[in-house]
């Protein structure tokens, strides 16, 4: 829909805006048992990180307790969390992954 301007004869239009989806941060939590190399592998495999960024994120989580793997729409974030937790359990690692509104 558009509104015609008045006064100057200049026509302005208000664009109908489609809603942007809410975004969710996927967070990785530190623990004392999961090997560092396994966490790097997770970040490469499920979050499409290169080896350097993956190592950087892993060390951030190791030192600070929590870190951001990526920001996604709800369904994608939920799928990543499930994939990380399932894959970690299959390898007997206690790695925890969660999501929160951005
Ligand atoms: N703290 C773990 C260790 O010393 C490494 C680790 C890093 C575990 C990040 C989980 O999300 C994590 N082996």
Short mmCIF file of N, CA, C and O and ligand atoms in Angstrom, two decimals:
data_model
loop_
_atom_site.label_atom_id
_atom_site.label_comp_id
_atom_site.label_asym_id
_atom_site.label_seq_id
_atom_site.Cartn_x
_atom_site.Cartn_y
_atom_site.Cartn_z
N UNK A 1 0.83 -1.19 0.00
CA UNK A 1 0.00 0.00 0.00
C UNK A 1 0.87 1.24 0.00
O UNK A 1 1.99 1.22 0.47
N UNK A 2 0.39 2.29 -0.52
CA UNK A 2 1.16 3.53 -0.55
C UNK A 2 0.27 4.70 -0.20
O UNK A 2 -0.94 4.65 -0.39
N UNK A 3 0.89 5.77 0.32
CA UNK A 3 0.18 7.00 0.63
C UNK A 3 0.71 8.10 -0.31
O UNK A 3 1.90 8.23 -0.49
N UNK A 4 -0.21 8.85 -0.89
CA UNK A 4 0.20 9.98 -1.71
C UNK A 4 0.61 11.13 -0.80
O UNK A 4 -0.03 11.36 0.22
N UNK A 5 1.69 11.82 -1.15
CA UNK A 5 2.10 13.00 -0.38
C UNK A 5 1.19 14.16 -0.72
O UNK A 5 0.54 14.17 -1.76
N UNK A 6 1.14 15.13 0.17
CA UNK A 6 0.36 16.35 -0.13
C UNK A 6 1.25 17.55 0.09
O UNK A 6 2.27 17.46 0.77
N UNK A 7 0.93 18.64 -0.47
CA UNK A 7 1.67 19.89 -0.24
C UNK A 7 2.66 20.19 -1.34
O UNK A 7 2.53 21.20 -2.02
N UNK A 8 3.64 19.33 -1.55
CA UNK A 8 4.68 19.61 -2.55
C UNK A 8 4.43 18.88 -3.86
O UNK A 8 5.16 19.08 -4.81
N UNK A 9 3.44 18.03 -3.88
CA UNK A 9 3.21 17.23 -5.08
C UNK A 9 4.15 16.04 -5.18
O UNK A 9 4.10 15.29 -6.13
N UNK A 10 5.05 15.90 -4.18
CA UNK A 10 5.97 14.76 -4.17
C UNK A 10 5.24 13.54 -3.63
O UNK A 10 4.63 13.59 -2.58
N UNK A 11 5.27 12.45 -4.37
CA UNK A 11 4.60 11.21 -3.95
C UNK A 11 5.59 10.34 -3.17
O UNK A 11 6.68 10.06 -3.67
N UNK A 12 5.24 9.99 -1.96
CA UNK A 12 6.06 9.05 -1.18
C UNK A 12 5.28 7.76 -1.03
O UNK A 12 4.05 7.78 -1.02
N UNK A 13 6.01 6.68 -0.92
CA UNK A 13 5.38 5.37 -0.73
C UNK A 13 5.89 4.72 0.54
O UNK A 13 7.09 4.78 0.83
N UNK A 14 4.99 4.14 1.31
CA UNK A 14 5.40 3.33 2.46
C UNK A 14 5.37 1.88 2.02
O UNK A 14 4.35 1.38 1.59
N UNK A 15 6.54 1.25 2.10
CA UNK A 15 6.68 -0.13 1.60
C UNK A 15 6.13 -1.12 2.62
O UNK A 15 6.47 -1.05 3.79
N UNK A 16 5.27 -2.05 2.20
CA UNK A 16 4.83 -3.08 3.15
C UNK A 16 6.01 -3.99 3.49
O UNK A 16 6.63 -4.55 2.59
N UNK A 17 6.35 -4.05 4.77
CA UNK A 17 7.55 -4.79 5.21
C UNK A 17 7.18 -6.19 5.66
O UNK A 17 6.34 -6.36 6.52
N UNK A 18 7.85 -7.20 5.07
CA UNK A 18 7.68 -8.57 5.56
C UNK A 18 8.46 -8.69 6.87
O UNK A 18 9.48 -8.03 7.03
N UNK A 19 7.98 -9.51 7.81
CA UNK A 19 8.62 -9.65 9.12
C UNK A 19 9.93 -10.41 9.00
O UNK A 19 10.00 -11.42 8.34
N UNK A 20 10.98 -9.88 9.63
CA UNK A 20 12.24 -10.62 9.72
C UNK A 20 12.09 -11.67 10.83
O UNK A 20 11.50 -11.37 11.87
N UNK A 21 12.61 -12.88 10.61
CA UNK A 21 12.48 -13.91 11.65
C UNK A 21 13.35 -13.56 12.87
O UNK A 21 14.40 -12.93 12.72
N UNK A 22 12.90 -13.95 14.05
CA UNK A 22 13.74 -13.83 15.25
C UNK A 22 14.97 -14.71 15.06
O UNK A 22 14.89 -15.77 14.45
N UNK A 23 16.11 -14.25 15.58
CA UNK A 23 17.35 -15.00 15.45
C UNK A 23 17.78 -15.55 16.82
O UNK A 23 17.47 -14.96 17.86
N UNK A 24 18.46 -16.69 16.78
CA UNK A 24 18.87 -17.39 18.00
C UNK A 24 20.35 -17.71 17.97
O UNK A 24 20.87 -18.20 16.97
N UNK A 25 21.02 -17.40 19.08
CA UNK A 25 22.44 -17.75 19.24
C UNK A 25 22.52 -19.21 19.68
O UNK A 25 21.80 -19.61 20.59
N UNK A 26 23.40 -19.96 19.04
CA UNK A 26 23.70 -21.31 19.52
C UNK A 26 24.98 -21.21 20.35
O UNK A 26 26.00 -20.69 19.89
N UNK A 27 24.89 -21.67 21.60
CA UNK A 27 25.98 -21.54 22.57
C UNK A 27 26.58 -22.90 22.90
O UNK A 27 25.86 -23.90 23.02
N UNK A 28 27.90 -22.91 23.04
CA UNK A 28 28.62 -24.09 23.48
C UNK A 28 29.06 -23.85 24.91
O UNK A 28 29.51 -22.74 25.25
N UNK A 29 28.93 -24.88 25.78
CA UNK A 29 29.30 -24.74 27.19
C UNK A 29 30.57 -25.53 27.47
O UNK A 29 30.79 -26.61 26.91
N UNK A 30 31.40 -25.00 28.35
CA UNK A 30 32.63 -25.70 28.73
C UNK A 30 32.31 -26.87 29.67
O UNK A 30 31.28 -26.88 30.35
N UNK A 31 33.18 -27.87 29.66
CA UNK A 31 33.15 -28.93 30.67
C UNK A 31 34.59 -29.40 30.84
O UNK A 31 35.48 -28.98 30.11
N UNK A 32 34.83 -30.27 31.84
CA UNK A 32 36.20 -30.69 32.16
C UNK A 32 36.65 -31.92 31.38
O UNK A 32 37.80 -32.34 31.52
N UNK A 33 35.79 -32.53 30.59
CA UNK A 33 36.06 -33.86 30.03
C UNK A 33 36.16 -33.92 28.50
O UNK A 33 36.91 -34.75 27.97
N UNK A 34 35.36 -33.14 27.80
CA UNK A 34 35.37 -33.22 26.33
C UNK A 34 36.73 -32.77 25.80
O UNK A 34 37.20 -31.69 26.15
N UNK A 35 37.37 -33.58 24.96
CA UNK A 35 38.68 -33.19 24.42
C UNK A 35 38.58 -31.94 23.54
O UNK A 35 37.60 -31.76 22.81
N UNK A 36 39.60 -31.11 23.61
CA UNK A 36 39.63 -29.88 22.81
C UNK A 36 39.49 -30.17 21.31
O UNK A 36 38.77 -29.46 20.61
N UNK A 37 40.14 -31.23 20.84
CA UNK A 37 40.11 -31.56 19.40
C UNK A 37 38.70 -31.95 18.97
O UNK A 37 38.30 -31.70 17.82
N UNK A 38 37.96 -32.58 19.89
CA UNK A 38 36.58 -32.96 19.57
C UNK A 38 35.70 -31.72 19.40
O UNK A 38 34.87 -31.66 18.49
N UNK A 39 35.90 -30.72 20.26
CA UNK A 39 35.13 -29.48 20.17
C UNK A 39 35.46 -28.75 18.86
O UNK A 39 34.55 -28.24 18.19
N UNK A 40 36.73 -28.73 18.50
CA UNK A 40 37.13 -28.12 17.23
C UNK A 40 36.44 -28.84 16.06
O UNK A 40 35.91 -28.20 15.14
N UNK A 41 36.41 -30.16 16.14
CA UNK A 41 35.75 -30.95 15.08
C UNK A 41 34.26 -30.60 14.98
O UNK A 41 33.71 -30.46 13.88
N UNK A 42 33.60 -30.45 16.12
CA UNK A 42 32.17 -30.07 16.17
C UNK A 42 31.96 -28.73 15.46
O UNK A 42 31.02 -28.57 14.66
N UNK A 43 32.83 -27.79 15.76
CA UNK A 43 32.67 -26.44 15.18
C UNK A 43 32.90 -26.45 13.67
O UNK A 43 32.25 -25.72 12.93
N UNK A 44 33.80 -27.31 13.21
CA UNK A 44 34.06 -27.44 11.76
C UNK A 44 32.89 -28.15 11.08
O UNK A 44 32.41 -27.73 10.03
N UNK A 45 32.43 -29.24 11.70
CA UNK A 45 31.43 -30.12 11.07
C UNK A 45 30.02 -29.53 11.05
O UNK A 45 29.32 -29.61 10.04
N UNK A 46 29.60 -28.93 12.18
CA UNK A 46 28.20 -28.48 12.29
C UNK A 46 28.03 -26.97 12.15
O UNK A 46 26.90 -26.50 11.94
N UNK A 47 29.12 -26.21 12.29
CA UNK A 47 28.99 -24.75 12.22
C UNK A 47 29.83 -24.15 11.09
O UNK A 47 29.98 -22.93 11.01
N UNK A 48 30.38 -25.03 10.24
CA UNK A 48 31.09 -24.60 9.03
C UNK A 48 32.23 -23.61 9.32
O UNK A 48 32.44 -22.68 8.54
N UNK A 49 32.92 -23.82 10.44
CA UNK A 49 34.07 -22.98 10.77
C UNK A 49 35.34 -23.59 10.17
O UNK A 49 35.47 -24.82 10.11
N UNK A 50 36.27 -22.73 9.78
CA UNK A 50 37.59 -23.19 9.39
C UNK A 50 38.37 -23.57 10.63
O UNK A 50 37.96 -23.23 11.75
N UNK A 51 39.50 -24.27 10.47
CA UNK A 51 40.27 -24.76 11.62
C UNK A 51 40.73 -23.66 12.58
O UNK A 51 40.74 -23.88 13.80
N UNK A 52 41.08 -22.49 12.07
CA UNK A 52 41.59 -21.42 12.94
C UNK A 52 40.48 -20.82 13.78
O UNK A 52 40.64 -20.66 15.00
N UNK A 53 39.35 -20.47 13.14
CA UNK A 53 38.22 -19.90 13.88
C UNK A 53 37.65 -20.92 14.86
O UNK A 53 37.27 -20.56 15.99
N UNK A 54 37.61 -22.18 14.45
CA UNK A 54 37.10 -23.25 15.33
C UNK A 54 37.95 -23.34 16.59
O UNK A 54 37.43 -23.42 17.70
N UNK A 55 39.29 -23.31 16.43
CA UNK A 55 40.20 -23.37 17.59
C UNK A 55 40.02 -22.16 18.48
O UNK A 55 40.03 -22.27 19.72
N UNK A 56 39.82 -20.99 17.86
CA UNK A 56 39.62 -19.73 18.59
C UNK A 56 38.35 -19.81 19.45
O UNK A 56 38.36 -19.45 20.64
N UNK A 57 37.25 -20.26 18.86
CA UNK A 57 35.98 -20.37 19.58
C UNK A 57 36.10 -21.39 20.71
O UNK A 57 35.67 -21.14 21.84
N UNK A 58 36.72 -22.55 20.41
CA UNK A 58 36.90 -23.59 21.44
C UNK A 58 37.67 -23.03 22.63
O UNK A 58 37.28 -23.25 23.79
N UNK A 59 38.78 -22.30 22.37
CA UNK A 59 39.59 -21.74 23.47
C UNK A 59 38.81 -20.69 24.26
O UNK A 59 38.93 -20.61 25.49
N UNK A 60 38.00 -19.90 23.56
CA UNK A 60 37.15 -18.91 24.24
C UNK A 60 36.21 -19.62 25.21
O UNK A 60 36.06 -19.19 26.36
N UNK A 61 35.58 -20.71 24.75
CA UNK A 61 34.65 -21.45 25.62
C UNK A 61 35.42 -22.07 26.79
O UNK A 61 34.98 -22.02 27.94
N UNK A 62 36.58 -22.65 26.50
CA UNK A 62 37.42 -23.27 27.54
C UNK A 62 37.77 -22.25 28.63
O UNK A 62 37.78 -22.58 29.83
N UNK A 63 38.06 -21.02 28.23
CA UNK A 63 38.52 -19.99 29.18
C UNK A 63 37.38 -19.22 29.85
O UNK A 63 37.53 -18.76 30.98
N UNK A 64 36.25 -19.06 29.17
CA UNK A 64 35.17 -18.20 29.68
C UNK A 64 33.92 -18.98 30.09
O UNK A 64 33.02 -18.40 30.68
N UNK A 65 33.87 -20.27 29.74
CA UNK A 65 32.74 -21.09 30.18
C UNK A 65 31.63 -21.23 29.16
O UNK A 65 30.86 -22.20 29.21
N UNK A 66 31.52 -20.27 28.24
CA UNK A 66 30.46 -20.29 27.22
C UNK A 66 30.92 -19.47 26.03
O UNK A 66 31.74 -18.55 26.18
N UNK A 67 30.42 -19.82 24.84
CA UNK A 67 30.76 -19.06 23.64
C UNK A 67 29.74 -19.29 22.54
O UNK A 67 28.98 -20.27 22.57
N UNK A 68 29.72 -18.38 21.58
CA UNK A 68 28.73 -18.40 20.48
C UNK A 68 29.31 -19.17 19.28
O UNK A 68 30.38 -18.83 18.78
N UNK A 69 28.55 -20.17 18.83
CA UNK A 69 28.93 -20.94 17.63
C UNK A 69 28.38 -20.30 16.37
O UNK A 69 28.94 -20.47 15.28
N UNK A 70 27.24 -19.63 16.49
CA UNK A 70 26.60 -19.01 15.33
C UNK A 70 25.23 -18.49 15.70
O UNK A 70 24.74 -18.75 16.81
N UNK A 71 24.61 -17.74 14.78
CA UNK A 71 23.27 -17.17 15.00
C UNK A 71 22.38 -17.61 13.83
O UNK A 71 22.75 -17.42 12.66
N UNK A 72 21.23 -18.21 14.15
CA UNK A 72 20.39 -18.85 13.14
C UNK A 72 18.92 -18.61 13.46
O UNK A 72 18.56 -18.23 14.58
N UNK A 73 18.07 -18.90 12.48
CA UNK A 73 16.63 -18.91 12.73
C UNK A 73 16.31 -20.08 13.69
O UNK A 73 17.14 -20.98 13.87
N UNK A 74 15.12 -20.05 14.29
CA UNK A 74 14.77 -21.00 15.36
C UNK A 74 14.99 -22.46 14.95
O UNK A 74 15.65 -23.22 15.66
N UNK A 75 14.43 -22.86 13.80
CA UNK A 75 14.50 -24.27 13.38
C UNK A 75 15.92 -24.73 13.12
O UNK A 75 16.28 -25.85 13.48
N UNK A 76 16.72 -23.86 12.48
CA UNK A 76 18.11 -24.21 12.19
C UNK A 76 18.90 -24.33 13.49
O UNK A 76 19.64 -25.29 13.70
N UNK A 77 18.70 -23.38 14.42
CA UNK A 77 19.41 -23.40 15.71
C UNK A 77 19.06 -24.68 16.48
O UNK A 77 19.94 -25.35 17.02
N UNK A 78 17.77 -25.02 16.50
CA UNK A 78 17.30 -26.21 17.21
C UNK A 78 17.94 -27.48 16.64
O UNK A 78 18.36 -28.37 17.37
N UNK A 79 18.02 -27.54 15.31
CA UNK A 79 18.64 -28.69 14.63
C UNK A 79 20.13 -28.80 15.00
O UNK A 79 20.63 -29.89 15.28
N UNK A 80 20.83 -27.67 15.02
CA UNK A 80 22.27 -27.68 15.38
C UNK A 80 22.46 -28.21 16.80
O UNK A 80 23.35 -29.03 17.05
N UNK A 81 21.63 -27.71 17.74
CA UNK A 81 21.75 -28.13 19.14
C UNK A 81 21.57 -29.65 19.25
O UNK A 81 22.37 -30.34 19.90
N UNK A 82 20.54 -30.17 18.59
CA UNK A 82 20.28 -31.62 18.60
C UNK A 82 21.44 -32.39 17.99
O UNK A 82 21.89 -33.41 18.55
N UNK A 83 21.95 -31.94 16.86
CA UNK A 83 23.07 -32.62 16.19
C UNK A 83 24.30 -32.67 17.08
O UNK A 83 24.95 -33.72 17.19
N UNK A 84 24.61 -31.56 17.74
CA UNK A 84 25.82 -31.49 18.58
C UNK A 84 25.68 -32.42 19.78
O UNK A 84 26.59 -33.19 20.10
N UNK A 85 24.51 -32.36 20.45
CA UNK A 85 24.32 -33.18 21.65
C UNK A 85 24.30 -34.66 21.28
O UNK A 85 24.97 -35.48 21.93
N UNK A 86 23.59 -35.04 20.22
CA UNK A 86 23.52 -36.45 19.78
C UNK A 86 24.90 -36.97 19.39
O UNK A 86 25.32 -38.05 19.82
N UNK A 87 25.63 -36.19 18.58
CA UNK A 87 26.97 -36.62 18.12
C UNK A 87 27.91 -36.77 19.32
O UNK A 87 28.69 -37.73 19.39
N UNK A 88 27.83 -35.84 20.28
CA UNK A 88 28.70 -35.91 21.47
C UNK A 88 28.38 -37.15 22.31
O UNK A 88 29.29 -37.83 22.78
N UNK A 89 27.08 -37.45 22.49
CA UNK A 89 26.68 -38.64 23.25
C UNK A 89 27.17 -39.91 22.55
O UNK A 89 27.63 -40.84 23.20
N UNK A 90 27.06 -39.94 21.23
CA UNK A 90 27.53 -41.12 20.47
C UNK A 90 29.01 -41.37 20.71
O UNK A 90 29.47 -42.51 20.62
N UNK A 91 29.75 -40.30 21.01
CA UNK A 91 31.20 -40.43 21.26
C UNK A 91 31.51 -40.39 22.76
O UNK A 91 32.66 -40.18 23.15
N UNK A 92 30.48 -40.55 23.60
CA UNK A 92 30.64 -40.58 25.07
C UNK A 92 31.27 -39.30 25.63
O UNK A 92 32.03 -39.36 26.59
N UNK A 93 30.92 -38.17 25.03
CA UNK A 93 31.40 -36.89 25.57
C UNK A 93 30.20 -36.11 26.14
O UNK A 93 29.10 -36.16 25.58
N UNK A 94 30.42 -35.39 27.24
CA UNK A 94 29.30 -34.70 27.92
C UNK A 94 29.03 -33.29 27.39
O UNK A 94 28.26 -32.55 28.00
N UNK A 95 29.64 -32.93 26.27
CA UNK A 95 29.52 -31.58 25.70
C UNK A 95 28.07 -31.10 25.69
O UNK A 95 27.18 -31.81 25.22
N UNK A 96 27.85 -29.89 26.18
CA UNK A 96 26.51 -29.29 26.22
C UNK A 96 26.41 -28.12 25.25
O UNK A 96 27.35 -27.33 25.12
N UNK A 97 25.26 -28.05 24.59
CA UNK A 97 25.00 -27.01 23.59
C UNK A 97 23.58 -26.52 23.82
O UNK A 97 22.69 -27.31 24.10
N UNK A 98 23.36 -25.21 23.74
CA UNK A 98 22.04 -24.67 23.98
C UNK A 98 21.79 -23.47 23.06
O UNK A 98 22.68 -23.09 22.30
N UNK A 99 20.58 -22.93 23.09
CA UNK A 99 20.26 -21.75 22.25
C UNK A 99 19.51 -20.71 23.06
O UNK A 99 18.85 -21.02 24.04
N UNK A 100 19.65 -19.43 22.65
CA UNK A 100 18.90 -18.36 23.31
C UNK A 100 18.59 -17.27 22.29
O UNK A 100 19.33 -17.09 21.31
N UNK A 101 17.46 -16.52 22.51
CA UNK A 101 17.08 -15.41 21.63
C UNK A 101 18.23 -14.44 21.52
O UNK A 101 18.86 -14.10 22.51
N UNK A 102 18.53 -14.00 20.32
CA UNK A 102 19.64 -13.06 20.07
C UNK A 102 19.27 -11.65 20.56
O UNK A 102 18.12 -11.27 20.44
N1 LIG B 1 37.64 -27.84 28.93
C1 LIG B 1 37.88 -28.91 27.99
C2 LIG B 1 39.25 -29.53 28.27
O1 LIG B 1 40.06 -28.96 28.97
C3 LIG B 1 37.82 -28.42 26.53
C4 LIG B 1 36.47 -27.91 26.15
C5 LIG B 1 36.37 -26.71 25.42
C6 LIG B 1 35.31 -28.60 26.48
C7 LIG B 1 35.12 -26.22 25.03
C8 LIG B 1 34.07 -28.12 26.08
O2 LIG B 1 32.76 -26.45 24.96
C9 LIG B 1 33.97 -26.93 25.37
N2 LIG B 1 39.52 -30.69 27.68
#
